[in-house]
Short mmCIF file of C-alpha atoms and ligand atoms in Angstrom, two decimals:
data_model
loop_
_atom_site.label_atom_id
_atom_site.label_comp_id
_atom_site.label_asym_id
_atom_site.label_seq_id
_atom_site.Cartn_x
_atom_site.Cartn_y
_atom_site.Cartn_z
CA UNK A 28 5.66 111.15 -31.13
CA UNK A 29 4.14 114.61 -30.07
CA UNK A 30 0.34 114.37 -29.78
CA UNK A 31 -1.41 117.01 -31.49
CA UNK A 32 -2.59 119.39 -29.11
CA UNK A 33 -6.09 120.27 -30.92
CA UNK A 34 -7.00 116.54 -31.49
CA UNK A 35 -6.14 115.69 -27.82
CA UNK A 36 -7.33 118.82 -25.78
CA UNK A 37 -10.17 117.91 -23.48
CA UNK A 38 -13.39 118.81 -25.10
CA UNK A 39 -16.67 119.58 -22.66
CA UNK A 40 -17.76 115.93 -21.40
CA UNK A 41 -21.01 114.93 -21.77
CA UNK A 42 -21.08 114.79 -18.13
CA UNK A 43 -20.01 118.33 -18.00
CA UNK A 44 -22.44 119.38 -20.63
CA UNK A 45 -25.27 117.80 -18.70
CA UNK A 46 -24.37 118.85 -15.11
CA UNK A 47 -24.24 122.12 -16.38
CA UNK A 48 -27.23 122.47 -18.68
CA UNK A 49 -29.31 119.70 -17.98
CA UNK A 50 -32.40 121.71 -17.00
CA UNK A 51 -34.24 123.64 -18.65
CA UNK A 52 -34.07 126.36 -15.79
CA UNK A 53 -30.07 126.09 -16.29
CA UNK A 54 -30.42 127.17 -19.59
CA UNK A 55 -32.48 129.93 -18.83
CA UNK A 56 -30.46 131.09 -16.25
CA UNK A 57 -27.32 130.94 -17.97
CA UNK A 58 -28.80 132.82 -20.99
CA UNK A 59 -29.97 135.22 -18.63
CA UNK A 60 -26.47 135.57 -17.02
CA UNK A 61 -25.31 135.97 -21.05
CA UNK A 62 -27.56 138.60 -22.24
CA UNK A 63 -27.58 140.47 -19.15
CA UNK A 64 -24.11 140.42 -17.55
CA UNK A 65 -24.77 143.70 -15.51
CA UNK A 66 -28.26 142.40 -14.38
CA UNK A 67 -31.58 142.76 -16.16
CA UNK A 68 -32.62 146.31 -17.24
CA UNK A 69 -36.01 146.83 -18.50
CA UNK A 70 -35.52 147.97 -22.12
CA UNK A 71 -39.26 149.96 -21.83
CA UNK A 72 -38.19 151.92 -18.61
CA UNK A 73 -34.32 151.05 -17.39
CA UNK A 74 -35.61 150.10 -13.81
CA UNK A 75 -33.56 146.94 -12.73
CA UNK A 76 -36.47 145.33 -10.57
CA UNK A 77 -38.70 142.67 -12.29
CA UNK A 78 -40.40 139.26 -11.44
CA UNK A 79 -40.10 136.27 -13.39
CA UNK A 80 -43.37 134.32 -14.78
CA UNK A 81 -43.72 131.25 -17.02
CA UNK A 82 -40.57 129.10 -16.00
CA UNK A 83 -38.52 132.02 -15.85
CA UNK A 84 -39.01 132.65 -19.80
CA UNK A 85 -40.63 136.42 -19.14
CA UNK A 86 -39.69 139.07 -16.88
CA UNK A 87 -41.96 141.71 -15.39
CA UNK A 88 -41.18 145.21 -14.72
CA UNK A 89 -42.41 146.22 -11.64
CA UNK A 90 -42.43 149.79 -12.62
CA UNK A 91 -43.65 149.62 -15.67
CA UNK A 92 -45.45 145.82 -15.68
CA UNK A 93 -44.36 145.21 -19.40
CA UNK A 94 -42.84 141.75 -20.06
CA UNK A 95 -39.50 141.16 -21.60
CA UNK A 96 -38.80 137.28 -23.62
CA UNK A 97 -35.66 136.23 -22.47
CA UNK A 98 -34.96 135.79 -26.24
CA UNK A 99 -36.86 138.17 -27.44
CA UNK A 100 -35.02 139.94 -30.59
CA UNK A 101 -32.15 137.21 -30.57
CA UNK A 102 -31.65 134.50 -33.08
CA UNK A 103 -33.50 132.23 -30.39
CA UNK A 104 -36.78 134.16 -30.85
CA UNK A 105 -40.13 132.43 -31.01
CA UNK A 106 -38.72 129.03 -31.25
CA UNK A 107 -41.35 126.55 -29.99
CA UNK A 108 -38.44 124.17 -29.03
CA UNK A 109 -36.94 124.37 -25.28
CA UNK A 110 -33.76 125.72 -24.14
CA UNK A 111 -32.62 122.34 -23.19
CA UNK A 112 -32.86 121.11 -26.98
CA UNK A 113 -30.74 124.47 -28.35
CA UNK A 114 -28.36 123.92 -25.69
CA UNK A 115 -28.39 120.27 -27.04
CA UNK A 116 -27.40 121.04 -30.33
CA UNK A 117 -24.82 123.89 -29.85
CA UNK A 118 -23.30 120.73 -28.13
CA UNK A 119 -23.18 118.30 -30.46
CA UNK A 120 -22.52 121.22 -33.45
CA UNK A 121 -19.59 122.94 -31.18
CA UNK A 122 -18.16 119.44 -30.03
CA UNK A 123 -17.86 117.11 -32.99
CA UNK A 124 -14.59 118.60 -35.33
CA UNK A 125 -16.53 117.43 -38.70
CA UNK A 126 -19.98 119.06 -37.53
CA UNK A 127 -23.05 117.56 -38.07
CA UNK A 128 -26.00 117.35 -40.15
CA UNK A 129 -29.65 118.90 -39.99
CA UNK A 130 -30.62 115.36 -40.64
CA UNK A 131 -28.50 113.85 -37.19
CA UNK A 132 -29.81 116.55 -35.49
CA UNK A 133 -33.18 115.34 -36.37
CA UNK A 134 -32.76 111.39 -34.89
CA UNK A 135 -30.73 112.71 -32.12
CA UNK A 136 -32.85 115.17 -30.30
CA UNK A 137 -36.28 114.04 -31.50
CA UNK A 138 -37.13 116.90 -33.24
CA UNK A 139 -38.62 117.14 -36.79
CA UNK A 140 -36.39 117.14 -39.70
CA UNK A 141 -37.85 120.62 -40.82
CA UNK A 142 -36.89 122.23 -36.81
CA UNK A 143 -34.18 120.30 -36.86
CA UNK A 144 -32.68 122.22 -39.92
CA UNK A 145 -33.84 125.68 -39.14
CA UNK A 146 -32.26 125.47 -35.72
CA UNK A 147 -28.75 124.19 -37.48
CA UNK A 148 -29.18 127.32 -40.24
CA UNK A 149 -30.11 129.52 -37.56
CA UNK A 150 -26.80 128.43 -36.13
CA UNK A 151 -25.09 128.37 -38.65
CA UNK A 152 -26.12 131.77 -39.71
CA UNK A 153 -24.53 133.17 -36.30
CA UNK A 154 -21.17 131.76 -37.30
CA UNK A 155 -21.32 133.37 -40.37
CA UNK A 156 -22.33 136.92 -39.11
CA UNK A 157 -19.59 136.70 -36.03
CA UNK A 158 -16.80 136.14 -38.45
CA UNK A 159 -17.34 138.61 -41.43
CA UNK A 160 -16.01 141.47 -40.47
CA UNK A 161 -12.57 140.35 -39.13
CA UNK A 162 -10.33 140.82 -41.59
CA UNK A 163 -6.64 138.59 -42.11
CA UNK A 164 -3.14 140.28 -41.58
CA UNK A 165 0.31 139.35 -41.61
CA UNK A 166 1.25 136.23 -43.81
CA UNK A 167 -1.87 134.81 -45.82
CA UNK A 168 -1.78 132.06 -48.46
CA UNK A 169 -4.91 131.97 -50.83
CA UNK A 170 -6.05 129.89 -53.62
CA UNK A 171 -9.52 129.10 -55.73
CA UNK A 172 -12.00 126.38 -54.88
CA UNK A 173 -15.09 125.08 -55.71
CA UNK A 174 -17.80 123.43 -53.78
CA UNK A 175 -20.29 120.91 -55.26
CA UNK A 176 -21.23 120.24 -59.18
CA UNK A 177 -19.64 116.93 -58.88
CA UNK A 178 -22.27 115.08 -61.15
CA UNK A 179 -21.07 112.95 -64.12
CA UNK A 180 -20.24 114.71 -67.00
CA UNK A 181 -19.31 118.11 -65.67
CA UNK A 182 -15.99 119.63 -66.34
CA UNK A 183 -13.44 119.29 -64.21
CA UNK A 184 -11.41 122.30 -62.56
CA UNK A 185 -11.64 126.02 -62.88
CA UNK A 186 -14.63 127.50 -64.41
CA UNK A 187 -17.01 124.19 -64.08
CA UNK A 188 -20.57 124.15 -64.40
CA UNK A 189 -22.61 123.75 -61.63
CA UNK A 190 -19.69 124.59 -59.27
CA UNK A 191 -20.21 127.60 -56.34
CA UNK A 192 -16.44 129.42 -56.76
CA UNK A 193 -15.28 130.48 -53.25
CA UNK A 194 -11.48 132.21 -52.09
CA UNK A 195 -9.54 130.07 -49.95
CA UNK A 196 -7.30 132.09 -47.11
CA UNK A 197 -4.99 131.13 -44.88
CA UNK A 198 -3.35 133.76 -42.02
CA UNK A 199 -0.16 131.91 -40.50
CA UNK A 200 3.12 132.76 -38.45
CA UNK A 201 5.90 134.21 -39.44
CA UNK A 202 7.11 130.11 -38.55
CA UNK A 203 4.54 129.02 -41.12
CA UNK A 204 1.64 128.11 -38.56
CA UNK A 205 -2.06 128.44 -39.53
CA UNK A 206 -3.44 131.24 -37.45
CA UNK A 207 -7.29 131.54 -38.76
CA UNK A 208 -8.63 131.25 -42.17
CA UNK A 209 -11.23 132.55 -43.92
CA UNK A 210 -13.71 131.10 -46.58
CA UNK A 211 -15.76 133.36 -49.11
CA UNK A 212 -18.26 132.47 -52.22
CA UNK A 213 -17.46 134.84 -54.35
CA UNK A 214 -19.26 135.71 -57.81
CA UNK A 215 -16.09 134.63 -60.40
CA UNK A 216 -12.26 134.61 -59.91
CA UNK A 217 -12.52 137.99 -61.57
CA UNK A 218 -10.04 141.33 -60.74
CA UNK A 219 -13.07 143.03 -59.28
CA UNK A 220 -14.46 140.36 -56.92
CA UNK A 221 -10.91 139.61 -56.16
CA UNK A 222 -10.41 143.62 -54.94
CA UNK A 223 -13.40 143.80 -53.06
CA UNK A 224 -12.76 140.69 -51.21
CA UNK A 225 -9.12 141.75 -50.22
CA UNK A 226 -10.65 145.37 -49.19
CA UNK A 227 -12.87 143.60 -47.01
CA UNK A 228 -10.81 140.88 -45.59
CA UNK A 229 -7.24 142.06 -45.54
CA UNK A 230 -5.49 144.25 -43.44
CA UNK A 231 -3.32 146.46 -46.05
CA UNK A 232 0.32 145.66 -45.72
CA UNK A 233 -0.55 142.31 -45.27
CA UNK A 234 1.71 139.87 -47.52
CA UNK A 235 -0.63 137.55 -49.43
CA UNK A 236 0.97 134.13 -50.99
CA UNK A 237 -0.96 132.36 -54.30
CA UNK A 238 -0.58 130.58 -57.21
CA UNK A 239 -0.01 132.45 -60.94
CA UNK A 240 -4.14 132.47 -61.16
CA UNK A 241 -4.37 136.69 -62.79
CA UNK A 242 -6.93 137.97 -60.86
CA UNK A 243 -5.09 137.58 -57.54
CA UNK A 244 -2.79 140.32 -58.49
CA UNK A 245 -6.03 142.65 -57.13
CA UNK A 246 -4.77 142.26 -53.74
CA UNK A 247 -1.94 144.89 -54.56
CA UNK A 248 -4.47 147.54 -55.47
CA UNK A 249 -5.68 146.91 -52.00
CA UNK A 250 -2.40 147.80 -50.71
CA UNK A 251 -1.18 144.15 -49.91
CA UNK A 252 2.22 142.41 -51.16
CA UNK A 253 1.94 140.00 -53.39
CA UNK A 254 3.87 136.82 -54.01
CA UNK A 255 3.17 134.71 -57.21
CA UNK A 256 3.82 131.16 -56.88
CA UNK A 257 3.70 129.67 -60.44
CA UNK A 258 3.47 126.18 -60.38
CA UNK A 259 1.75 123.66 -62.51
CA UNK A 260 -2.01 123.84 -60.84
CA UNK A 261 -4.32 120.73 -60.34
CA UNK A 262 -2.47 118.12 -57.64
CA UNK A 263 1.02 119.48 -58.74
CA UNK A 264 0.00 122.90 -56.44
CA UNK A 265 -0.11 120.41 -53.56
CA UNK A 266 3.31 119.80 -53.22
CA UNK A 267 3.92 123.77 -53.62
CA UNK A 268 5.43 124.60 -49.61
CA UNK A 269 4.57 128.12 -49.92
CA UNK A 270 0.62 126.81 -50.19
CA UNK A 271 0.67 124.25 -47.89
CA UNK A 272 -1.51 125.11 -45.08
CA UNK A 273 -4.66 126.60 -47.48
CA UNK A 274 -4.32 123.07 -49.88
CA UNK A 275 -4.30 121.12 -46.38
CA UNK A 276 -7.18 123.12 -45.18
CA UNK A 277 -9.21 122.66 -48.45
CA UNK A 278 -8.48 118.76 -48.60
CA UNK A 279 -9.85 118.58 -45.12
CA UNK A 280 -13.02 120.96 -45.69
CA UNK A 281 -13.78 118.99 -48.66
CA UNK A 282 -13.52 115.80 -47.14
CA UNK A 283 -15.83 117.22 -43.57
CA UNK A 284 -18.69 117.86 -46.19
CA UNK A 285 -18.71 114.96 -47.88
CA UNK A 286 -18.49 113.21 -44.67
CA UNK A 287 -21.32 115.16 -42.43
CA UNK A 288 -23.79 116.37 -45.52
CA UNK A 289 -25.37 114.84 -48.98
CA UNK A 290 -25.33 117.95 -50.83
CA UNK A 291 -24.39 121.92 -50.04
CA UNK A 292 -27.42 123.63 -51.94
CA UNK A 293 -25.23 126.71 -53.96
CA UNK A 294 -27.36 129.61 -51.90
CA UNK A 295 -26.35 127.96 -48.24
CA UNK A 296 -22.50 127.54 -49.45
CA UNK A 297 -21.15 130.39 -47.61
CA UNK A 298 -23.19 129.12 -44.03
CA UNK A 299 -21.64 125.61 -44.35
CA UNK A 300 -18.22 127.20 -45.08
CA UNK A 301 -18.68 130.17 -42.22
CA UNK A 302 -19.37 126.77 -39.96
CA UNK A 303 -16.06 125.42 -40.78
CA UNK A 304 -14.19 129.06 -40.45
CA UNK A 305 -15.97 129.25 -37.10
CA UNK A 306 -14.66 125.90 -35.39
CA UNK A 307 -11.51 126.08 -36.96
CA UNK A 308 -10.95 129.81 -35.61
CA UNK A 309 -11.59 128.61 -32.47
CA UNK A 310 -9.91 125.11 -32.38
CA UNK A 311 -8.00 125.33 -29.65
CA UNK A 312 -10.87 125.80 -26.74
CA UNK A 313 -13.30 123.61 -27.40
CA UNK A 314 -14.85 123.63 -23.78
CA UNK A 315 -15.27 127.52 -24.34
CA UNK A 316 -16.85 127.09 -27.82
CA UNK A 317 -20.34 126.24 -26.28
CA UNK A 318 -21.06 129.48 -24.06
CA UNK A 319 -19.63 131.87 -26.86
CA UNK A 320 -21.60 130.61 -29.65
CA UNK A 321 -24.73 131.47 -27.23
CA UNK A 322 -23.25 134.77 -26.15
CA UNK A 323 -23.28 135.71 -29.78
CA UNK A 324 -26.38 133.81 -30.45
CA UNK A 325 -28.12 136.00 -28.01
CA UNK A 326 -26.63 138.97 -29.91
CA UNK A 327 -27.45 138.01 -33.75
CA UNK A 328 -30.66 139.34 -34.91
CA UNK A 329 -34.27 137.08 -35.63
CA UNK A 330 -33.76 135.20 -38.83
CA UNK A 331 -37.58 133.93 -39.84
CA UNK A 332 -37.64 130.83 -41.49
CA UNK A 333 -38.74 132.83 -45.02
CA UNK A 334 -35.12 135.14 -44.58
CA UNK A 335 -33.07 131.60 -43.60
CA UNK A 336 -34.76 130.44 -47.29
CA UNK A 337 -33.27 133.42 -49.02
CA UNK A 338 -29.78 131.89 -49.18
CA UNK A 339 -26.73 134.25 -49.98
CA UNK A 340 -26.24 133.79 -53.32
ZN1 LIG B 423 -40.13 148.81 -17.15
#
């Protein structure tokens, strides 16, 4: 039998991980190398030559003599934790295909629970930004989901209480291979939120692929073909070929979260779902995953702990 060639690519081995990013002046210098690729520029004055003080955290001008935080205006800024921890959590975050909790994060790097789940927001919060504004072309299958409101007594299915409503997409080959997908809490399967999403997320022209649910006929006002699938909804839409890949993809996002978390609070839906997007996106270099979520780490603005508390909903 063929082996599946994302479950049995080499990941980055511990080994690795630690040979490369063991120290704490590793991690420095590889941010360092990652937020300056053409060599450090003094954002005060634009001369290039500085000195480096307090384990090579600050740089000095020597023009000017103002100091620069090598995170300084990044989504690293004014942590108390080192490097050496972050570095140890993109790894276990970027390497493990269900994820991880904020509570795992906690036992394994000996770390509060509280720093243990800002760092993984913080994280996850980069995920979400990097993503947002590429939008799905070509073939994409969609469909309706909910996440959470699972207590006794609750309705089941469209419309149930408690529930956060988010659009399912799917962007595969013209063989019928998943390409990327995309995963968006929306307000209500409504005509409105439906045409906003596809103006923001589709390329026009695209085809788009659902079930006989009447608000995803809005995709056609945002210049996308549209092919109704009717078929009987609940389980039955799982045998439906033309929605294979997005009910595949659901089945295994539902069954990551139950796995890795307790509960997805309804404000922090869309960062758990941007952290599956992410890794999925990306599934197919997982020993590159590591450096670029800290190259775009280094480029996602501060998020204080009060603005992580916000949510998005
Ligand atoms: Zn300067």
């Amino acid at each position: 039998m063929a082996r599946n060639r994302v479950q049995f690519q080499k990941g980055l081995s511990l080994n690795e991980f630690l040979r490369q990013y063991g120290s704490e002046e590793q991690c420095c210098d590889a941010v360092a190398q990652w937020r300056w690729p053409e060599g450090f520029i003094c954002p005060f004055c634009g001369s290039d030559q500085y000195c480096q003080l307090a384990y090579r955290q600050l740089r000095q001008c020597n023009r000017c003599r103002r100091q620069t935080s090598l995170t300084a205006g990044t989504i690293f800024a004014s942590t108390k934790l080192p490097l050496t921890t972050w570095y140890q959590a993109i790894y276990l975050i970027t390497q493990d295909k269900k994820g991880i909790s904020a509570m795992e994060l906690h036992r394994h790097l000996g770390i509060s629970y509280n720093a243990a789940w800002r760092l993984k927001h913080k994280l996850m919060q980069v995920m979400l930004e990097r993503d947002q504004n590429k939008p799905l072309s070509g073939f994409i299958e969609i469909d309706d989901a909910y996440l959470g409101g699972e207590r006794s007594g609750g309705k089941v299915g469209r419309g149930a209480e408690g529930k956060t409503p988010f659009l399912a997409a799917v962007q595969t080959t013209d063989q019928s291979q998943p390409v990327k997908i995309k995963l968006t809490v929306i307000k209500g399967f409504r005509s409105d939120e439906l045409l906003e999403w596809s103006r923001r997320h589709l390329t026009p022209d695209s085809t788009v692929i659902s079930d006989g649910l009447a608000c995803f006929n809005a995709v056609t006002e945002a210049g996308c073909e549209h092919d109704r699938i009717v078929c009987g909804g609940g389980r039955a839409s799982v045998e439906e070929p033309e929605l294979h890949w997005v009910n595949t993809i659901l089945g295994n996002l539902k069954s990551a979260l139950r796995g890795t978390y307790h509960a997805v609070r309804p404000k922090y839906a869309q960062r758990y779902l941007s952290e599956f997007e992410y890794r999925f996106n990306r599934r197919f270099n997982l020993v590159n995953l590591l450096p670029r979520l800290i190259y775009v780490a280094l480029r996602t603005p501060p998020m204080p702990e009060k603005l992580l508390k916000i949510g998005l909903v």
